[in-house]
Amino acid sequence: MSIEPPSRPEIENLLVEARTFAPDPAFVAQANAGPELYAEAEADFEEFWARLARERLRWTEPFHTTLEWDLPFAKWFLGGRLNVSENCLDRHVENGLGDKVAYHWIGEPGDRRTLTYADLLREVGKAANALKELGIVAGDRVAIYMPMIPELPIAMLACARLGAAHTVIFGGFSAEALSDRINDAEAKVLITADGGWRRGKAVGLKHHADEALASTPSITAAIVVDRIGGGVHMVEGRDYWWHDIVDRQDPICPPVPVDSEQLLYLLYTSGTTAKPKGIIHTSAGYLLGASFTHEIVFDVKPDDVYWCAADIGWVTGHSYIVYGPLANATTGVMYEGAPDTPDWDRWWQIIEDLKVTILYCAPTAIRSFMKQGEAYPARHDLSSLRVLGSVGEPINPEAWLWYHRNIGHEKAPIVDTWWQTETGAILISPLPGITTTKPGSATFPLPGIVADIVDAAGQTVPRGGGGYLVLKQPWPAMLRGIYGDPDRYVQTYWSRFPGMYFAGDGAKRDSEGYFWLLGRVDDVMNIAGHRISTIEVESALVDHPSVAEAAVVGKTDEISGQAIFAFVILRAGVEPHDTLAVQLREHVAYVIGPIARPKFLMFTPDLPKTRSGKIMRRLLRDIAENRVLGDTTTLADAGVVDVIRDKSGSAEED
Ligand code: WTA
């Protein structure tokens, strides 16, 4: 046997965060989840999920087999039949919760609607009957392209009621993105709106839908909600106003029981270059995963007012605005518009008005609030908040602490939840009554989830090291495949490490076994042979009191292979200047070591982000390398890259 020379780690472990936050004993005493859940799941994970499925879901027909695992193809709860909308609505109304509020909805202009579970059941029944009139039956696909208005969850649940699948396309996407997805799904009906409110303006949607529908042969009808008024062009024989076709329907529509593995929805994730992938989620396992994690991770109680501030066009909204909370009969908040309209305290005003107890949002939102300063949240009474969540990107320790102090007032536990469109539900997260948290760490896999960090050869990386995050055991809410392309499913997720699901993310584990997410492995930089994750350098920059947000990328370098190029957004009131650039570079070297000192540093007012708020480092690499920009269709604000590119010549070089 030959002895291998010591190799460089897959990803370096540079940033050390020593602060810890143990749960408050008063919180522990009332928490939904106790430590025994981990032991139960470990003893027999199939029986663990089977018990939860029996207890948590209403079945028309019980399942006979918990799991059929033909790696990498899973089927859960075989033989079972149920209806997802019945689980989210009818059973609560039958249990006497008809008058409980399902959604407090707030339009950006300030209009409000309150929907109880009984209201929602009625509206869903009517919408389902309208879809039936348009010929939708179990197994069909319906496309939904809408702003954040109550008709959006109503439309989703109406599909589920009939056993039809929905595919929600984010309202900010272009006509082309819409038609691509409709065609891939071969959707029969489109549900849309004339427009929605964003930053004080009525933003039209219907003209994009019309453009898309010019090249979607599968679509036979469109339903249009009148949100902004003023009228839009309606195509005779194809387009129906929601208030015409839905409002006149019978509110009673019996739920259609479907097989556990019936397609519930497709949600398209944009590959960076390739064709979008239609991620398949099915009925029973997905609903179980969403509702169980919602209850234990957020510690949701019957009287909570829960607000997930994501968009429903993103998986976070599917699982944690619609299916998880409704299955748990939770009272939720939905807000249509932007966080800075009319001013940067809109969210805090909503929390004060509705006495919101649980807030779930993305690090990008937290960093933009941090940039605006403490005064905005300080103006409002946020004392109702008792749990805070984060999702979508690694949260920088400094942003975590800002959230903890200024929003949670140092008493609300923070759950940093790692998961993906593909995983359907949260997989790695603290449980707020159990886990001692560390700012920036998603801590541990939830009960029933087996995650590991491996090196390039698929071997477990010892504690203290970094590598590739993998999952080693199937879970009920997992994706069942890519629509119409089983080979691509195997290739994309299951071929890099045989027998393991590879999520595409890098991670490290500290000496106590805590998981720290390091971002997409495609973003890892190679600096003089050291594999350095972008998030660690970004967090070191955000650690400086002048910095609100940072993004770093590797730029080709003759000497070191790659050199670090940092894009920095300063906090409000801080002016950029040369000595600050020098200080920031030194700060990084001081916090995590000279190897990570950025060679280039540029101040910028904004960063290119996806619609769900993720920094698009791919475009920043193009800017740093002076290349033609790659695909920009998923960019939230196309103007941003031009501004940065115009300035990039002025980047300070070390
Ligand atoms: C990233 C969003 C670090 C990660 C639910 C993942 C995170 C991708 C976290 C999935 C987190 C999500 N910490 N990174 N807590 N949560 N991510 O499909 O890179 O929109 O692979 O699902 O977001 O994004 P998606």
XYZ file of C-alpha atoms and ligand atoms in Angstrom:
679
model
C 0.000 0.000 0.000
C 1.437 3.350 -0.949
C 1.335 6.257 1.418
C -0.377 9.294 -0.043
C 1.332 12.626 0.544
C -0.835 14.920 2.659
C -3.160 16.644 0.194
C -4.659 20.090 0.331
C -8.174 20.131 1.781
C -11.078 20.274 -0.717
C -12.086 23.631 0.729
C -10.084 25.519 3.357
C -11.563 26.207 6.764
C -10.589 29.812 7.451
C -13.229 31.679 9.384
C -13.593 30.790 13.040
C -16.730 31.926 14.842
C -16.581 31.364 18.578
C -19.828 32.973 19.777
C -22.549 30.549 20.841
C -26.186 31.034 21.857
C -27.864 28.393 23.994
C -31.669 28.177 23.969
C -33.476 29.979 26.768
C -34.814 27.467 29.333
C -38.258 29.077 29.150
C -38.301 28.455 25.401
C -37.050 24.888 25.859
C -39.853 24.145 28.310
C -42.552 24.950 25.731
C -40.842 23.780 22.513
C -42.634 21.514 20.036
C -39.627 19.297 19.368
C -37.598 17.396 21.928
C -34.254 15.608 21.509
C -35.951 12.194 21.383
C -36.914 12.870 17.744
C -33.299 12.439 16.651
C -33.002 9.106 18.450
C -36.296 7.834 17.078
C -35.310 8.692 13.498
C -31.907 7.138 13.907
C -33.303 3.888 15.285
C -35.519 3.289 12.227
C -35.953 6.140 9.774
C -38.675 4.464 7.742
C -40.788 3.778 10.807
C -40.142 7.336 11.988
C -41.556 8.819 8.770
C -44.379 6.263 8.689
C -45.502 7.257 12.171
C -45.462 10.940 11.242
C -47.333 10.273 7.994
C -50.053 8.364 9.838
C -50.393 10.999 12.560
C -50.054 14.178 10.556
C -51.949 13.529 7.322
C -55.550 12.680 6.591
C -55.690 9.653 4.321
C -58.591 8.508 2.153
C -56.789 5.207 1.831
C -53.914 4.245 4.186
C -50.513 3.404 2.668
C -49.261 -0.177 2.832
C -45.524 0.371 2.171
C -43.482 3.235 3.574
C -40.635 3.411 1.065
C -39.571 1.863 -2.204
C -35.985 2.925 -2.837
C -34.659 2.066 -6.252
C -31.663 4.383 -6.002
C -31.976 7.205 -7.020
C -35.724 6.818 -7.577
C -37.871 6.984 -4.425
C -41.540 6.292 -3.816
C -43.014 7.034 -0.397
C -46.217 5.854 1.251
C -47.217 3.442 -1.497
C -50.829 2.456 -1.796
C -51.931 5.572 0.091
C -54.450 8.050 -1.275
C -55.175 11.558 -0.048
C -55.927 15.064 -1.240
C -53.490 17.849 -0.409
C -56.053 20.684 -0.389
C -58.308 18.643 1.895
C -55.355 18.311 4.280
C -54.760 22.064 4.110
C -58.382 23.220 4.384
C -61.358 20.872 4.865
C -60.039 19.020 7.880
C -59.373 22.300 9.739
C -62.842 23.637 8.985
C -64.337 20.307 10.104
C -62.290 20.560 13.307
C -63.912 23.887 14.159
C -61.185 26.181 12.813
C -63.291 27.706 10.022
C -63.094 31.172 11.577
C -59.364 31.035 12.139
C -57.405 33.413 9.897
C -55.397 31.610 7.223
C -53.888 34.741 5.662
C -53.625 38.366 6.623
C -52.878 39.835 3.215
C -51.449 43.319 2.727
C -51.273 44.953 -0.674
C -48.420 47.320 -1.315
C -50.735 50.371 -1.626
C -52.099 49.508 1.834
C -55.257 47.582 0.945
C -55.921 44.516 3.074
C -57.774 41.225 2.915
C -58.303 38.701 5.659
C -59.106 35.142 4.655
C -60.236 32.591 7.210
C -59.909 28.865 6.611
C -63.628 28.769 5.728
C -63.135 31.644 3.249
C -60.164 29.928 1.701
C -62.017 26.629 1.355
C -64.861 28.423 -0.427
C -62.579 30.363 -2.756
C -60.549 27.269 -3.579
C -63.742 25.323 -4.299
C -64.885 28.008 -6.761
C -61.516 28.254 -8.462
C -61.352 24.459 -8.766
C -64.813 24.403 -10.349
C -63.713 27.079 -12.811
C -60.696 24.961 -13.781
C -63.018 21.985 -14.188
C -65.220 24.035 -16.515
C -62.104 24.741 -18.584
C -61.486 20.998 -18.865
C -58.800 20.478 -16.210
C -58.734 16.954 -14.770
C -56.393 15.026 -12.468
C -52.933 14.717 -13.985
C -53.113 17.943 -16.055
C -50.682 20.818 -15.560
C -51.703 24.427 -14.913
C -49.261 27.340 -15.161
C -49.535 30.197 -12.653
C -47.911 33.587 -13.266
C -49.032 36.054 -10.634
C -48.050 38.726 -8.145
C -48.261 38.053 -4.402
C -52.037 38.216 -4.098
C -54.412 35.773 -2.335
C -55.542 34.339 -5.679
C -52.064 32.814 -6.034
C -52.313 30.296 -3.165
C -56.002 29.857 -4.031
C -55.033 28.857 -7.588
C -52.393 26.404 -6.325
C -54.810 24.741 -3.917
C -57.515 24.617 -6.609
C -55.155 22.566 -8.790
C -54.343 20.258 -5.866
C -58.056 19.863 -5.186
C -58.539 18.359 -8.644
C -55.357 16.287 -8.549
C -53.885 18.557 -11.223
C -50.343 19.893 -10.910
C -49.317 23.528 -10.920
C -46.160 25.167 -12.059
C -45.729 28.634 -10.625
C -43.560 30.963 -12.669
C -42.237 33.913 -10.703
C -44.117 37.098 -11.636
C -40.885 38.919 -12.436
C -39.832 36.514 -15.169
C -39.941 37.437 -18.833
C -42.351 36.231 -21.508
C -39.686 33.912 -22.843
C -39.020 32.292 -19.459
C -42.782 31.856 -19.101
C -43.322 30.223 -22.495
C -40.302 27.894 -22.037
C -41.726 26.603 -18.773
C -45.287 26.308 -20.081
C -44.025 24.325 -23.054
C -41.826 22.033 -21.001
C -44.739 21.305 -18.645
C -47.300 21.231 -21.499
C -49.660 23.213 -19.309
C -53.278 23.488 -20.469
C -54.401 26.610 -18.610
C -52.576 29.743 -17.455
C -53.716 31.674 -14.390
C -52.361 35.213 -14.312
C -53.256 38.810 -13.419
C -53.335 42.159 -15.153
C -50.407 43.165 -12.950
C -49.303 43.880 -9.387
C -47.917 46.686 -7.235
C -44.175 47.100 -6.826
C -42.339 50.153 -5.432
C -45.395 52.368 -5.712
C -46.062 51.479 -9.348
C -48.597 49.226 -11.031
C -46.475 46.736 -12.954
C -48.232 45.013 -15.856
C -48.071 41.254 -16.263
C -50.707 40.414 -18.835
C -48.712 41.723 -21.826
C -45.892 39.291 -20.937
C -48.446 36.504 -20.684
C -49.894 37.448 -24.095
C -46.446 37.417 -25.638
C -45.685 34.029 -24.090
C -49.004 32.536 -25.164
C -48.206 33.298 -28.803
C -45.895 30.252 -28.730
C -47.522 27.829 -26.297
C -49.726 25.407 -28.272
C -50.779 23.428 -25.176
C -52.610 26.387 -23.583
C -56.340 26.447 -24.232
C -57.450 29.114 -21.753
C -56.206 31.852 -19.441
C -57.787 33.196 -16.254
C -56.873 36.797 -15.414
C -57.215 38.444 -11.997
C -58.014 42.147 -12.018
C -55.459 43.484 -9.545
C -54.441 46.889 -10.851
C -57.548 47.919 -12.802
C -57.507 49.945 -15.979
C -58.219 47.024 -18.271
C -56.019 44.896 -20.488
C -56.432 43.285 -23.861
C -58.456 40.053 -23.515
C -58.386 37.426 -26.255
C -61.904 36.319 -27.122
C -62.492 32.621 -26.456
C -59.179 32.209 -24.593
C -59.089 34.761 -21.764
C -61.514 34.907 -18.835
C -61.557 37.401 -15.990
C -61.277 35.656 -12.633
C -64.291 37.669 -11.373
C -66.365 36.366 -14.281
C -65.466 32.707 -14.389
C -64.557 31.986 -10.738
C -67.025 34.089 -8.793
C -70.110 32.498 -10.356
C -69.039 28.930 -9.468
C -70.423 26.655 -6.779
C -68.118 26.921 -3.720
C -68.397 23.206 -3.165
C -65.949 21.084 -5.098
C -65.255 17.631 -3.654
C -61.517 16.980 -3.277
C -60.224 14.287 -5.642
C -58.216 11.652 -3.743
C -54.913 10.952 -5.478
C -52.070 8.486 -5.121
C -49.310 9.475 -2.664
C -46.926 9.798 -5.597
C -49.222 11.936 -7.779
C -47.434 15.008 -9.179
C -48.300 17.987 -6.958
C -46.169 20.555 -8.731
C -43.243 21.336 -10.951
C -40.934 24.164 -10.025
C -38.277 25.219 -12.499
C -34.787 25.982 -11.279
C -32.685 27.909 -13.696
C -29.478 26.107 -14.416
C -26.761 28.714 -14.956
C -26.437 27.995 -18.656
C -28.546 24.976 -19.558
C -32.302 24.615 -20.021
C -34.299 25.063 -16.786
C -35.016 21.877 -14.870
C -38.610 21.074 -13.919
C -38.184 19.744 -10.383
C -40.855 17.150 -9.584
C -42.604 17.151 -6.217
C -45.327 14.654 -5.413
C -48.170 14.745 -2.913
C -47.923 12.850 0.385
C -44.181 12.852 1.097
C -43.836 16.505 0.166
C -46.757 17.596 2.337
C -45.401 15.602 5.260
C -41.915 17.115 4.894
C -43.210 20.680 4.588
C -45.654 20.453 7.506
C -43.382 18.536 9.885
C -40.389 20.840 9.410
C -42.619 23.917 9.603
C -43.890 22.791 12.989
C -40.574 21.798 14.563
C -38.174 24.348 13.048
C -40.394 27.396 13.702
C -41.951 25.933 16.843
C -45.332 26.979 15.456
C -48.207 27.128 17.956
C -51.944 27.583 17.288
C -51.901 31.295 18.230
C -48.771 32.284 16.315
C -48.844 34.904 13.564
C -46.286 33.585 11.141
C -44.716 35.520 8.290
C -42.539 34.007 5.628
C -41.527 37.028 3.566
C -40.450 35.079 0.480
C -42.241 35.109 -2.865
C -44.504 32.163 -3.609
C -42.771 31.868 -6.990
C -39.832 30.419 -5.100
C -39.804 27.050 -3.303
C -39.670 28.766 0.092
C -43.099 30.206 -0.645
C -44.482 26.856 -1.820
C -43.366 25.000 1.304
C -43.496 27.728 3.950
C -46.230 30.146 2.836
C -48.642 27.652 1.314
C -48.362 23.928 2.026
C -46.539 23.641 5.391
C -48.376 26.430 7.235
C -51.813 25.583 5.829
C -51.396 21.880 6.654
C -50.654 23.047 10.213
C -53.666 25.422 10.336
C -51.339 28.357 10.934
C -52.256 32.032 10.638
C -49.943 33.549 8.054
C -49.075 36.942 6.637
C -48.696 37.715 2.936
C -47.313 41.025 1.717
C -47.457 41.996 -1.932
C -44.760 44.584 -2.301
C -41.242 45.860 -1.699
C -39.600 46.221 1.726
C -38.725 49.890 1.105
C -42.179 51.118 0.065
C -43.116 53.657 1.223
C -39.987 53.505 3.398
C -37.469 51.034 4.822
C -39.613 50.275 7.861
C -42.545 48.712 5.972
C -41.835 45.216 7.359
C -41.434 46.475 10.910
C -44.704 48.357 10.615
C -46.451 45.156 9.470
C -44.940 43.179 12.354
C -46.073 45.801 14.849
C -49.599 46.041 13.374
C -50.255 42.309 13.125
C -48.186 41.293 16.171
C -46.186 38.879 14.064
C -44.499 36.228 16.216
C -42.351 34.363 13.660
C -40.417 35.931 10.766
C -38.668 33.913 8.038
C -36.638 35.758 5.394
C -33.410 35.774 3.382
C -29.947 37.066 4.320
C -30.108 39.453 1.376
C -33.076 41.199 3.017
C -31.300 41.292 6.372
C -28.202 42.835 4.789
C -30.234 45.520 3.044
C -31.903 46.417 6.344
C -28.480 46.432 7.981
C -27.276 48.834 5.288
C -30.123 51.254 6.126
C -29.287 51.227 9.829
C -30.873 50.425 13.171
C -33.186 53.432 13.311
C -35.859 51.864 11.094
C -36.587 48.794 13.225
C -36.056 50.822 16.419
C -39.102 52.950 15.535
C -41.437 49.970 15.936
C -42.589 47.595 18.621
C -41.166 44.236 17.564
C -41.588 42.581 20.957
C -44.115 40.056 19.591
C -41.348 38.261 17.641
C -40.277 34.986 19.241
C -38.556 33.024 16.429
C -36.533 34.308 13.468
C -35.520 32.322 10.399
C -33.053 32.707 7.541
C -32.907 30.918 4.181
C -31.423 31.064 0.708
C -27.761 31.838 1.233
C -25.196 31.459 3.958
C -25.838 34.206 6.498
C -22.753 36.194 7.429
C -22.133 36.078 11.197
C -22.330 39.877 11.367
C -25.734 39.899 9.628
C -26.888 37.125 11.988
C -25.897 39.247 14.988
C -27.581 42.319 13.554
C -30.796 40.298 13.107
C -30.429 38.887 16.617
C -29.972 42.317 18.243
C -32.135 44.655 16.220
C -35.032 42.405 15.248
C -34.980 39.615 17.813
C -33.922 41.921 20.697
C -31.507 39.200 21.806
C -34.310 36.911 22.876
C -35.729 35.292 19.729
C -33.747 32.229 18.604
C -32.548 32.281 14.989
C -32.984 29.232 12.774
C -30.628 29.279 9.787
C -32.292 26.745 7.506
C -30.443 25.004 4.685
C -32.396 23.344 1.899
C -33.074 23.551 -1.844
C -35.895 23.471 -4.386
C -34.867 19.863 -4.877
C -35.083 18.900 -1.199
C -38.653 20.233 -0.876
C -38.267 21.023 2.817
C -35.652 22.185 5.322
C -32.934 19.558 5.902
C -30.243 21.233 7.999
C -31.304 23.650 10.728
C -31.253 24.278 14.436
C -34.341 23.277 16.413
C -35.019 26.361 18.505
C -35.724 24.569 21.778
C -32.797 22.192 21.468
C -29.848 23.515 19.526
C -27.172 25.882 20.769
C -26.601 28.096 17.730
C -23.473 29.690 16.293
C -23.888 32.741 14.030
C -23.415 31.596 10.431
C -23.891 27.873 11.012
C -26.999 25.945 9.940
C -25.905 23.569 12.748
C -27.151 19.979 12.282
C -29.263 17.804 9.966
C -32.873 17.487 11.144
C -34.184 14.177 12.505
C -34.455 11.646 9.655
C -31.827 13.378 7.492
C -28.380 11.881 6.963
C -25.943 14.495 5.627
C -22.186 14.247 5.312
C -19.232 16.230 4.002
C -16.965 14.296 1.668
C -13.750 14.832 -0.276
C -13.331 14.392 -4.036
C -13.113 10.633 -3.572
C -16.376 10.514 -1.614
C -14.681 9.868 1.751
C -15.967 11.625 4.880
C -13.891 14.706 5.693
C -12.817 14.738 9.339
C -14.127 17.454 11.654
C -12.375 20.753 11.069
C -12.282 20.243 7.297
C -14.315 21.315 4.288
C -15.654 19.519 1.223
C -18.831 18.577 -0.637
C -22.206 18.385 1.107
C -24.019 15.117 0.346
C -27.159 13.332 1.525
C -26.962 9.620 2.129
C -30.519 8.532 2.778
C -33.820 9.311 0.988
C -36.390 11.600 2.676
C -40.120 11.988 1.950
C -40.059 15.543 0.490
C -37.161 14.868 -1.879
C -37.537 15.610 -5.575
C -38.695 12.630 -7.579
C -36.858 13.667 -10.710
C -36.584 16.241 -13.482
C -39.732 16.469 -15.563
C -39.380 14.490 -18.757
C -35.677 13.792 -18.230
C -34.798 10.921 -15.855
C -31.248 10.684 -17.222
C -30.552 14.287 -16.420
C -31.822 13.650 -12.890
C -29.345 10.823 -12.385
C -26.563 12.786 -14.052
C -27.124 16.061 -12.185
C -27.611 14.812 -8.647
C -26.446 11.219 -8.298
C -23.401 10.687 -10.503
C -20.653 12.739 -8.813
C -20.563 10.437 -5.746
C -22.094 6.988 -6.319
C -25.037 6.305 -4.034
C -25.148 9.856 -2.666
C -27.201 12.934 -3.533
C -24.785 15.775 -4.193
C -26.374 19.127 -3.590
C -23.783 21.304 -5.378
C -22.860 23.085 -2.157
C -19.598 23.145 -0.260
C -19.607 22.885 3.522
C -17.303 22.416 6.468
C -17.797 20.823 9.852
C -16.215 22.323 12.952
C -14.689 20.444 15.881
C -18.138 20.069 17.473
C -19.727 18.695 14.315
C -21.620 21.859 13.339
C -22.277 22.248 9.601
C -21.227 25.545 7.985
C -22.454 26.082 4.428
C -19.824 27.526 2.108
C -21.909 28.289 -0.993
C -21.947 26.642 -4.411
C -18.793 24.665 -5.159
C -18.691 26.375 -8.585
C -17.936 29.586 -6.700
C -14.950 28.218 -4.753
C -11.780 30.165 -5.636
C -8.345 28.682 -6.117
C -5.779 31.087 -4.689
C -2.233 29.778 -5.000
C -3.495 26.230 -4.603
C -5.766 27.053 -1.648
C -9.442 26.335 -2.234
C -11.185 29.248 -0.569
C -14.932 29.693 -0.324
C -16.366 33.074 -1.257
C -18.595 33.263 1.813
C -15.714 33.233 4.284
C -14.036 36.214 2.652
C -17.388 37.999 2.293
C -18.190 37.421 5.947
C -14.788 38.796 6.943
C -15.590 41.962 4.963
C -19.105 42.242 6.419
C -17.492 41.888 9.842
C -16.085 45.425 9.349
C -18.423 48.104 10.755
C -18.440 50.086 7.483
C -19.619 47.216 5.310
C -23.219 46.118 4.702
C -22.689 43.519 2.007
C -19.869 42.014 -0.041
C -19.393 39.596 -2.905
C -16.061 38.131 -3.927
C -14.958 36.185 -6.973
C -11.724 34.732 -8.301
C -10.061 36.681 -11.159
C -7.446 35.003 -13.327
C -3.995 35.875 -12.065
C -0.615 35.104 -13.598
C 1.051 34.398 -10.307
C -1.507 32.819 -8.004
C -3.844 31.204 -10.555
C -6.692 33.268 -9.211
C -6.748 36.473 -7.204
C -9.609 37.665 -5.019
C -11.766 40.463 -6.434
C -14.103 41.978 -3.835
C -17.230 44.030 -4.548
C -18.261 45.951 -1.431
C -21.477 47.769 -0.475
C -20.979 50.233 2.372
C -23.471 50.973 5.128
C -25.603 54.088 4.678
C -23.630 57.217 5.551
C -20.159 55.732 4.959
C -18.254 57.300 2.050
C -15.899 55.194 -0.070
C -12.251 56.252 -0.057
C -8.829 54.743 -0.758
C -7.728 54.322 2.830
C -10.954 52.467 3.590
C -10.161 50.055 0.751
C -6.762 49.428 2.326
C -8.302 48.992 5.775
C -10.829 46.484 4.474
C -8.134 44.386 2.819
C -6.156 44.387 6.054
C -9.279 43.512 7.994
C -9.764 40.360 5.916
C -6.104 39.418 6.358
C -6.469 39.979 10.096
C -9.737 38.017 10.466
C -8.934 34.990 8.324
C -5.327 35.243 7.166
C -3.181 36.913 4.505
C -4.023 34.262 1.874
C -7.542 35.696 1.720
C -6.566 39.388 1.389
C -8.452 40.673 -1.684
C -6.134 41.826 -4.449
C -8.844 43.954 -6.054
C -11.535 45.836 -4.173
C -14.319 47.900 -5.607
C -17.086 49.886 -3.896
C -20.441 49.449 -5.529
C -23.967 50.669 -4.729
C -25.550 47.329 -5.603
C -24.894 43.723 -6.625
C -26.415 41.536 -9.320
C -28.880 39.150 -7.699
C -31.370 36.562 -8.757
C -35.042 37.139 -8.111
C -34.775 35.205 -4.868
C -31.895 37.383 -3.709
C -28.875 35.192 -4.356
C -25.744 37.020 -5.467
C -24.896 36.089 -9.074
C -21.137 35.612 -8.738
C -21.014 34.228 -12.260
C -21.803 37.704 -13.637
C -19.332 39.315 -11.251
C -16.664 36.952 -12.586
C -17.510 38.104 -16.100
C -17.162 41.717 -14.958
C -13.887 41.029 -13.120
C -12.484 39.302 -16.196
C -13.798 41.965 -18.612
C -15.757 39.292 -20.452
C -19.022 39.447 -22.329
C -21.770 38.764 -19.796
C -23.333 35.298 -19.745
C -27.052 34.616 -19.436
C -28.745 37.460 -17.543
C -32.365 36.328 -17.813
C -32.733 35.481 -14.118
C -31.240 38.772 -12.952
C -33.561 40.840 -10.733
C -32.374 44.223 -12.011
C -30.551 44.243 -15.321
C -29.289 47.807 -14.828
C -27.074 46.807 -11.916
C -24.414 45.053 -13.972
C -24.008 48.062 -16.264
C -23.419 50.337 -13.295
C -20.844 47.965 -11.842
C -19.158 47.395 -15.157
C -18.808 51.105 -15.765
C -17.053 51.392 -12.434
C -14.994 48.220 -12.577
C -12.106 49.972 -14.311
C -11.736 51.947 -11.103
C -11.203 48.903 -8.874
C -8.413 49.489 -6.409
C -5.559 47.140 -7.005
C -3.353 46.040 -4.176
C -28.397 28.025 -0.864
C -33.889 27.753 -1.413
C -26.463 28.491 3.052
C -27.613 26.772 -1.186
C -34.560 27.077 -0.217
C -28.637 25.883 -1.841
C -28.212 28.178 1.616
C -29.448 26.887 -2.630
C -29.115 28.158 2.702
C -30.846 26.413 -2.930
C -28.587 28.352 4.015
C -30.214 27.837 0.854
N -27.260 28.515 4.133
N -26.898 28.354 1.808
N -29.359 28.393 5.096
N -30.350 27.953 2.192
N -28.938 27.991 0.499
O -33.275 26.039 -4.691
O -26.566 27.095 -2.077
O -33.652 28.518 -4.314
O -28.075 24.906 -2.676
O -33.832 26.851 -2.473
O -29.473 28.048 -1.789
O -31.608 27.447 -3.484
P -33.147 27.233 -3.835
